[in-house]
XYZ file of C-alpha atoms in Angstrom:
486
model
C 69.110 75.379 97.472
C 67.959 78.734 96.099
C 69.458 79.103 92.635
C 67.430 82.065 91.397
C 70.093 84.573 92.446
C 70.939 87.090 89.705
C 73.478 89.941 89.631
C 72.141 93.402 90.427
C 74.945 94.923 88.331
C 76.263 92.220 85.993
C 79.752 92.070 84.557
C 83.030 93.243 86.002
C 81.786 95.479 88.835
C 83.555 94.022 91.864
C 84.162 94.889 95.513
C 80.859 96.790 95.808
C 80.322 99.325 98.577
C 77.163 101.290 99.250
C 75.688 103.951 101.506
C 72.414 105.779 102.016
C 72.390 109.303 100.627
C 69.705 111.978 100.936
C 67.964 110.902 97.718
C 68.784 107.224 97.289
C 71.341 104.505 97.818
C 74.703 105.040 96.154
C 76.954 102.133 95.218
C 80.534 102.184 93.925
C 82.869 99.411 92.806
C 86.537 98.766 92.182
C 87.785 99.192 88.625
C 91.509 98.320 88.681
C 93.311 99.765 85.634
C 90.216 101.137 83.886
C 89.736 104.869 83.308
C 87.436 106.501 84.220
C 87.685 104.595 87.513
C 85.474 103.654 90.463
C 82.016 103.808 88.830
C 79.188 105.186 90.986
C 75.567 103.985 90.732
C 72.335 105.236 92.270
C 69.116 103.429 93.187
C 65.897 104.557 94.836
C 64.361 101.101 95.197
C 67.340 98.682 95.318
C 65.863 96.961 92.274
C 67.439 99.012 89.498
C 70.777 100.825 89.482
C 71.733 103.653 87.129
C 75.322 104.774 86.761
C 75.717 108.461 87.617
C 79.466 109.008 87.335
C 82.979 107.958 88.339
C 85.112 108.919 91.318
C 88.272 108.959 89.173
C 87.202 111.073 86.213
C 90.256 113.284 85.570
C 93.663 111.957 84.577
C 95.363 114.414 86.955
C 93.464 112.972 89.938
C 95.312 109.670 89.887
C 97.896 107.844 87.794
C 96.496 104.465 86.751
C 99.414 103.735 84.412
C 102.241 103.317 86.958
C 102.497 99.535 86.724
C 101.472 99.293 83.049
C 99.724 96.019 83.682
C 96.318 94.510 84.232
C 94.725 94.260 87.679
C 96.580 97.285 89.050
C 94.813 100.553 89.904
C 91.688 100.895 92.063
C 91.103 98.061 94.547
C 88.432 97.590 97.237
C 86.903 100.770 98.603
C 84.321 102.280 100.937
C 81.622 104.805 99.984
C 80.018 106.766 102.847
C 77.798 109.819 103.369
C 78.682 111.895 106.446
C 77.953 115.497 107.429
C 76.446 116.325 104.058
C 79.398 115.042 102.032
C 80.208 111.817 100.243
C 83.489 110.122 101.082
C 85.301 107.485 99.064
C 88.237 105.659 100.630
C 90.263 103.454 98.310
C 93.624 101.975 97.374
C 95.549 102.721 94.212
C 97.746 99.628 94.324
C 100.747 101.548 92.956
C 100.479 103.777 96.055
C 99.633 101.015 98.560
C 103.049 101.493 100.179
C 102.307 105.188 100.807
C 98.850 104.833 102.282
C 95.137 104.841 101.620
C 93.397 107.539 99.545
C 90.366 109.664 100.473
C 88.198 111.456 97.896
C 85.201 113.682 98.686
C 82.273 115.092 96.730
C 79.079 116.980 97.433
C 77.409 115.137 94.578
C 78.385 111.476 94.034
C 77.927 111.974 90.278
C 80.948 114.292 90.569
C 83.071 116.235 90.454
C 85.188 114.391 93.032
C 88.201 115.928 94.746
C 91.832 115.081 94.313
C 92.803 112.322 96.746
C 94.238 112.916 100.201
C 96.826 110.315 101.284
C 96.646 108.840 104.787
C 100.388 108.306 105.348
C 101.704 105.020 106.692
C 98.462 103.081 106.243
C 100.129 100.440 104.098
C 97.745 97.861 102.626
C 94.417 97.719 100.814
C 90.626 97.995 101.254
C 90.163 101.042 103.526
C 86.953 101.715 105.468
C 85.688 104.948 107.050
C 83.426 105.113 110.109
C 82.521 107.906 112.527
C 81.374 107.651 116.155
C 78.959 110.006 117.938
C 81.615 112.569 118.871
C 82.874 112.809 115.295
C 85.992 110.659 115.684
C 86.848 109.167 112.284
C 88.171 105.619 112.162
C 90.143 104.355 109.167
C 90.117 100.550 109.181
C 91.984 98.642 106.487
C 93.629 95.385 105.488
C 97.273 95.725 106.467
C 99.754 93.631 104.524
C 100.914 92.291 107.894
C 98.800 91.711 110.976
C 95.296 91.397 109.569
C 92.709 94.176 109.935
C 94.278 97.386 111.291
C 92.853 100.719 112.427
C 93.864 104.303 113.182
C 91.876 107.446 113.887
C 92.388 110.213 111.349
C 91.434 113.711 110.316
C 89.731 112.813 107.047
C 90.019 116.317 105.627
C 93.827 116.348 105.814
C 94.629 112.626 106.048
C 96.540 113.225 109.302
C 96.849 110.097 111.480
C 95.821 110.881 115.074
C 96.481 107.589 116.888
C 98.748 104.609 117.135
C 97.885 101.762 114.785
C 96.043 98.859 116.401
C 95.141 95.399 115.141
C 91.406 94.632 115.358
C 90.925 91.075 114.130
C 92.514 88.588 111.753
C 89.344 86.678 110.971
C 88.720 83.016 111.679
C 91.988 81.643 110.305
C 91.185 81.572 106.599
C 93.528 83.230 104.132
C 93.297 86.891 103.138
C 91.222 88.610 105.841
C 90.366 91.821 103.976
C 87.638 94.212 102.850
C 86.704 95.432 106.354
C 83.626 97.551 107.046
C 82.752 98.931 110.486
C 79.176 99.808 111.542
C 77.389 101.033 114.638
C 74.045 99.215 114.991
C 72.258 99.685 118.318
C 74.699 99.169 121.183
C 77.174 97.180 119.109
C 79.936 97.900 116.629
C 80.133 95.289 113.881
C 83.257 94.485 111.854
C 82.395 92.763 108.578
C 85.277 91.269 106.579
C 85.992 89.067 103.579
C 87.963 85.865 104.110
C 89.185 82.833 102.202
C 90.573 84.686 99.184
C 88.467 86.102 96.358
C 88.518 82.731 94.578
C 86.189 79.748 95.230
C 86.746 79.864 98.997
C 85.511 83.446 99.286
C 83.259 84.238 102.235
C 81.979 86.893 104.652
C 82.671 86.809 108.394
C 81.605 89.179 111.170
C 82.632 90.105 114.696
C 81.170 92.600 117.170
C 82.286 94.757 120.072
C 80.826 97.383 122.394
C 83.454 99.799 121.087
C 84.838 100.610 117.619
C 88.524 100.201 118.416
C 88.876 96.677 119.761
C 87.451 93.787 121.746
C 85.799 92.155 118.720
C 84.176 88.770 119.336
C 83.454 86.641 116.252
C 80.057 85.281 115.237
C 79.734 81.748 116.655
C 79.287 80.167 113.220
C 81.378 82.247 110.804
C 81.392 82.553 107.865
C 77.914 84.071 107.610
C 77.925 83.968 103.794
C 79.698 81.631 101.383
C 78.894 79.382 98.407
C 82.101 77.374 98.602
C 81.775 73.628 97.937
C 78.165 74.024 96.763
C 76.591 73.544 93.338
C 75.338 77.141 93.287
C 75.837 78.683 89.819
C 77.168 81.866 91.462
C 80.465 81.190 93.209
C 83.193 83.138 95.013
C 80.668 85.295 96.888
C 82.110 87.714 99.399
C 83.443 91.215 100.026
C 80.156 92.528 101.414
C 78.909 95.914 102.592
C 75.662 96.712 104.448
C 73.180 99.578 104.274
C 69.848 100.409 105.921
C 67.328 101.900 103.525
C 63.611 102.491 103.904
C 63.406 100.371 107.056
C 65.209 97.344 105.597
C 68.844 96.265 105.765
C 70.591 95.136 102.586
C 73.945 93.651 101.648
C 75.908 94.110 98.456
C 78.723 91.701 97.624
C 80.282 90.159 94.561
C 80.260 86.743 92.925
C 81.231 84.979 89.711
C 79.432 82.728 87.234
C 81.963 80.020 86.291
C 81.122 77.603 83.482
C 82.690 74.863 81.386
C 84.609 71.733 82.262
C 86.292 71.511 85.659
C 87.810 73.664 87.152
C 85.315 75.934 85.337
C 86.077 79.413 84.088
C 84.594 82.835 84.791
C 84.995 85.371 82.032
C 83.072 88.566 82.817
C 84.573 89.214 86.229
C 83.202 89.447 89.742
C 79.671 90.839 89.578
C 77.682 92.907 92.085
C 75.030 90.929 93.985
C 72.396 92.265 96.391
C 70.154 90.673 98.995
C 68.153 91.659 102.099
C 69.648 91.234 105.566
C 67.785 90.296 108.742
C 69.115 90.838 112.254
C 68.789 87.691 114.366
C 70.005 87.515 117.994
C 72.127 90.600 117.435
C 73.824 89.374 114.252
C 73.259 90.054 110.521
C 71.847 87.209 108.429
C 72.054 87.291 104.633
C 68.732 86.395 103.001
C 69.689 85.372 99.488
C 66.391 83.480 99.328
C 64.600 86.860 99.452
C 66.781 88.593 96.837
C 64.817 90.240 94.013
C 65.286 88.947 90.489
C 67.238 91.681 88.778
C 66.897 92.287 85.045
C 69.224 95.181 84.198
C 69.270 96.650 80.713
C 72.683 95.835 79.272
C 72.207 96.524 75.558
C 73.999 99.528 74.097
C 73.835 100.947 70.582
C 75.393 104.200 69.423
C 76.043 106.064 66.192
C 78.356 108.455 68.086
C 76.104 111.460 67.593
C 76.686 112.235 71.296
C 79.731 112.057 73.610
C 80.707 108.673 74.998
C 78.399 107.458 77.762
C 79.436 106.416 81.261
C 79.963 102.756 80.343
C 82.920 103.552 78.075
C 86.362 102.995 79.601
C 89.933 102.399 78.569
C 92.521 100.298 80.416
C 95.515 102.011 82.006
C 94.356 105.476 82.191
C 93.195 107.555 79.247
C 90.474 108.171 76.704
C 92.748 110.674 74.930
C 93.037 108.556 71.798
C 89.281 108.587 71.255
C 87.223 111.653 70.353
C 83.630 111.788 69.169
C 83.445 114.076 66.150
C 81.198 114.349 63.084
C 79.087 111.305 63.964
C 82.026 108.987 64.553
C 84.382 107.821 67.241
C 87.796 108.861 65.953
C 90.624 106.550 66.977
C 94.117 107.978 66.643
C 96.906 105.421 66.908
C 99.970 106.545 68.868
C 103.386 104.957 69.332
C 103.449 102.143 71.865
C 100.614 99.829 72.867
C 97.227 101.231 71.910
C 94.411 100.833 74.391
C 90.920 99.706 73.521
C 87.990 102.050 74.021
C 85.426 99.618 75.292
C 82.533 98.625 77.508
C 82.366 95.740 79.949
C 80.768 92.507 78.789
C 77.758 92.122 81.104
C 76.119 88.967 79.781
C 77.048 85.311 79.453
C 75.909 85.319 75.819
C 76.141 88.423 73.662
C 76.738 89.873 70.225
C 78.711 93.020 69.357
C 79.075 94.828 66.054
C 81.119 97.757 64.830
C 81.214 99.643 61.539
C 84.670 101.047 60.759
C 85.930 103.536 58.197
C 89.557 102.477 57.663
C 90.402 104.477 54.564
C 93.068 106.327 56.600
C 94.075 103.771 59.185
C 93.775 100.327 60.707
C 91.794 99.240 63.747
C 90.321 96.311 65.645
C 87.032 95.185 67.078
C 88.418 93.420 70.138
C 87.322 91.206 73.041
C 89.928 92.076 75.612
C 90.893 90.710 78.999
C 94.362 92.259 79.093
C 97.221 93.038 76.725
C 98.230 89.378 76.738
C 94.761 87.819 76.279
C 92.396 89.012 73.558
C 90.581 88.039 70.361
C 90.222 90.620 67.597
C 89.050 91.350 64.096
C 91.643 93.685 62.566
C 91.160 95.606 59.340
C 93.378 97.991 57.378
C 91.120 98.739 54.427
C 92.508 95.869 52.366
C 91.709 92.828 54.484
C 90.055 91.700 57.707
C 92.086 89.320 59.845
C 90.851 87.247 62.787
C 93.512 87.226 65.513
C 94.026 85.678 68.913
C 96.640 86.192 71.609
C 97.087 84.100 74.740
C 100.675 84.748 75.756
C 103.084 83.388 74.685
C 100.987 82.291 71.721
C 99.606 84.539 69.004
C 97.854 83.458 65.848
C 96.063 84.688 62.764
C 93.144 82.350 62.174
C 91.895 83.551 58.768
C 91.528 86.628 56.606
C 89.256 87.949 53.868
C 89.445 90.900 51.472
C 87.521 94.077 52.355
C 84.529 95.017 50.212
C 84.420 98.733 51.116
C 87.134 100.309 53.305
C 84.761 103.163 54.139
C 82.317 100.801 55.849
C 83.751 97.561 57.243
C 81.187 95.655 59.299
C 82.577 93.387 61.996
C 80.804 91.160 64.497
C 81.936 89.203 67.541
C 79.661 86.894 69.506
C 80.041 84.873 72.675
C 77.870 81.773 72.683
C 77.543 79.057 75.334
C 79.832 76.133 74.696
C 77.973 73.257 73.064
C 76.872 70.590 75.498
C 79.592 68.001 75.218
C 79.856 64.384 76.208
C 80.380 63.937 79.924
C 84.009 64.575 80.909
C 84.691 66.133 77.530
C 86.802 69.238 78.182
C 85.048 72.403 77.058
C 85.439 76.080 77.740
C 82.887 78.446 79.244
C 81.835 79.717 75.823
C 82.762 79.991 72.158
C 83.855 83.340 70.725
C 83.023 83.756 67.041
C 84.709 86.355 64.816
C 82.724 87.392 61.736
C 82.859 89.921 58.909
C 80.178 91.155 56.507
C 81.439 90.111 53.099
C 79.602 89.734 49.805
C 76.265 90.570 51.413
C 76.468 87.862 54.087
C 78.179 87.271 57.419
C 81.288 85.152 57.055
C 82.740 83.462 60.131
C 86.531 83.716 60.173
C 87.099 81.886 63.444
C 85.353 80.068 66.271
C 87.608 79.980 69.331
C 87.577 78.686 72.908
C 86.596 81.340 75.451
C 88.874 79.840 78.099
C 91.787 81.973 76.911
C 89.858 85.107 77.936
C 89.079 83.872 81.458
C 90.499 84.897 84.807
C 91.484 81.284 85.473
C 93.857 81.418 82.483
C 94.978 85.072 82.527
C 94.984 85.628 86.288
C 93.973 88.849 87.999
C 90.680 90.373 89.069
C 89.071 91.758 85.945
C 86.616 90.701 83.236
C 86.200 91.042 79.501
C 85.919 94.330 77.663
C 84.418 94.665 74.170
C 85.418 97.624 72.066
C 87.575 99.144 69.379
C 91.194 100.213 69.180
C 93.284 102.032 66.631
C 96.296 100.190 65.243
C 97.680 102.787 62.825
C 96.642 106.094 61.281
C 93.161 107.376 62.065
C 90.003 105.265 62.070
C 86.395 106.428 62.234
C 83.969 104.125 64.048
C 80.502 105.054 62.802
C 78.465 102.536 64.768
C 78.876 100.247 67.767
C 76.260 97.883 69.144
C 76.260 95.407 72.032
C 73.310 93.251 72.959
C 72.655 90.194 75.084
C 71.574 87.097 73.209
C 69.499 84.184 74.360
C 71.698 81.465 75.853
C 69.822 78.986 73.673
C 70.464 80.952 70.465
């Protein structure tokens, strides 16, 4: 067993898709309800990835607030470069009954176009492929009938053919995430199967033509970690690219921990490995995957605009402006959204310094509106809070020393090694405040409540700040990975 596999882009960057561009490989991921949405990364060596932008970067491009819930928004997608343009095909789940969406850009860093709807293509996970004569195939996961396909005019979204069913996989649940490739004399249809949970896997079929006649690989699935002791589970939803004479696959996986059934807390993470072609079929070579060591630390005094890692759930950064060396949080009526970054490490520490002389705000670890831990301060006190619906609790509180500079810290530490069969969560979240010249821990809480296994859905933890009332100035924010043994 090769257990040295590490994420290429750690944290909640799921459903990866990649293509070769003129100056590097570009990779995009799903983002669900987060805005900006569909982050885009670039790599020249497939060892390090730098984020360059987002496909959904203007509120008027797409409404991510329709359902007002977690795990809506941008689902699985396909990023391609064709005829000098970049194309991004995706599903906004609130519009899945209308059809798939196509965005284009000359530069994948943006700006990206408004979306074009492909009417009647009901479902998720669209793919774009072109044959030699320029015919464009849209292949997607239909809600009924497995993997479907039509030919389209991608510039207008017009459907040019009858819908046909290509393949429903090998009989596992949820055949989805299709990608179609021409390699040599064959067309390959790569799909995800088994559901995005522990049974997740990748299967492939091939045909001499793009629109049917697909014969499955004799020993599908060609990639899965199900029923193994591999620390990375739920691998699947793959895409392939050829770059610099070598084929590569990107896909996602989780790192569950804790007592059975185990819990994953930072989402489905982007993995990468080389691919060999053997007897006319792709073979994933996880044993040859590089060891990735991405830089995940972030520290800012808000002397510059928010960087590309900053997002807000359900569609706006309107409540957060960087001004006079601070992130200004204005609380509005209704639920306030955190301004946050994704947790990208299994063990980490985050700190914020808040000026709450004119308001109240939180440093929050957030999975969704119903599952979060927070330190909340109003200038008089700091309270440690937890919500795991239907339960909500205040754990402890302490008086504030200086409302102009309240220092808060949250850490996620590995759960202590317990006796065998002793139930434990994936980690322990600690909520601390700087008081009387020392750090005071207000609460130490089980990380299980901020896991996908408890909350449901497809996302991972965010760490950030949110205004509760009035106006708050955040003068510093810092996130850093910590040693798992610390």
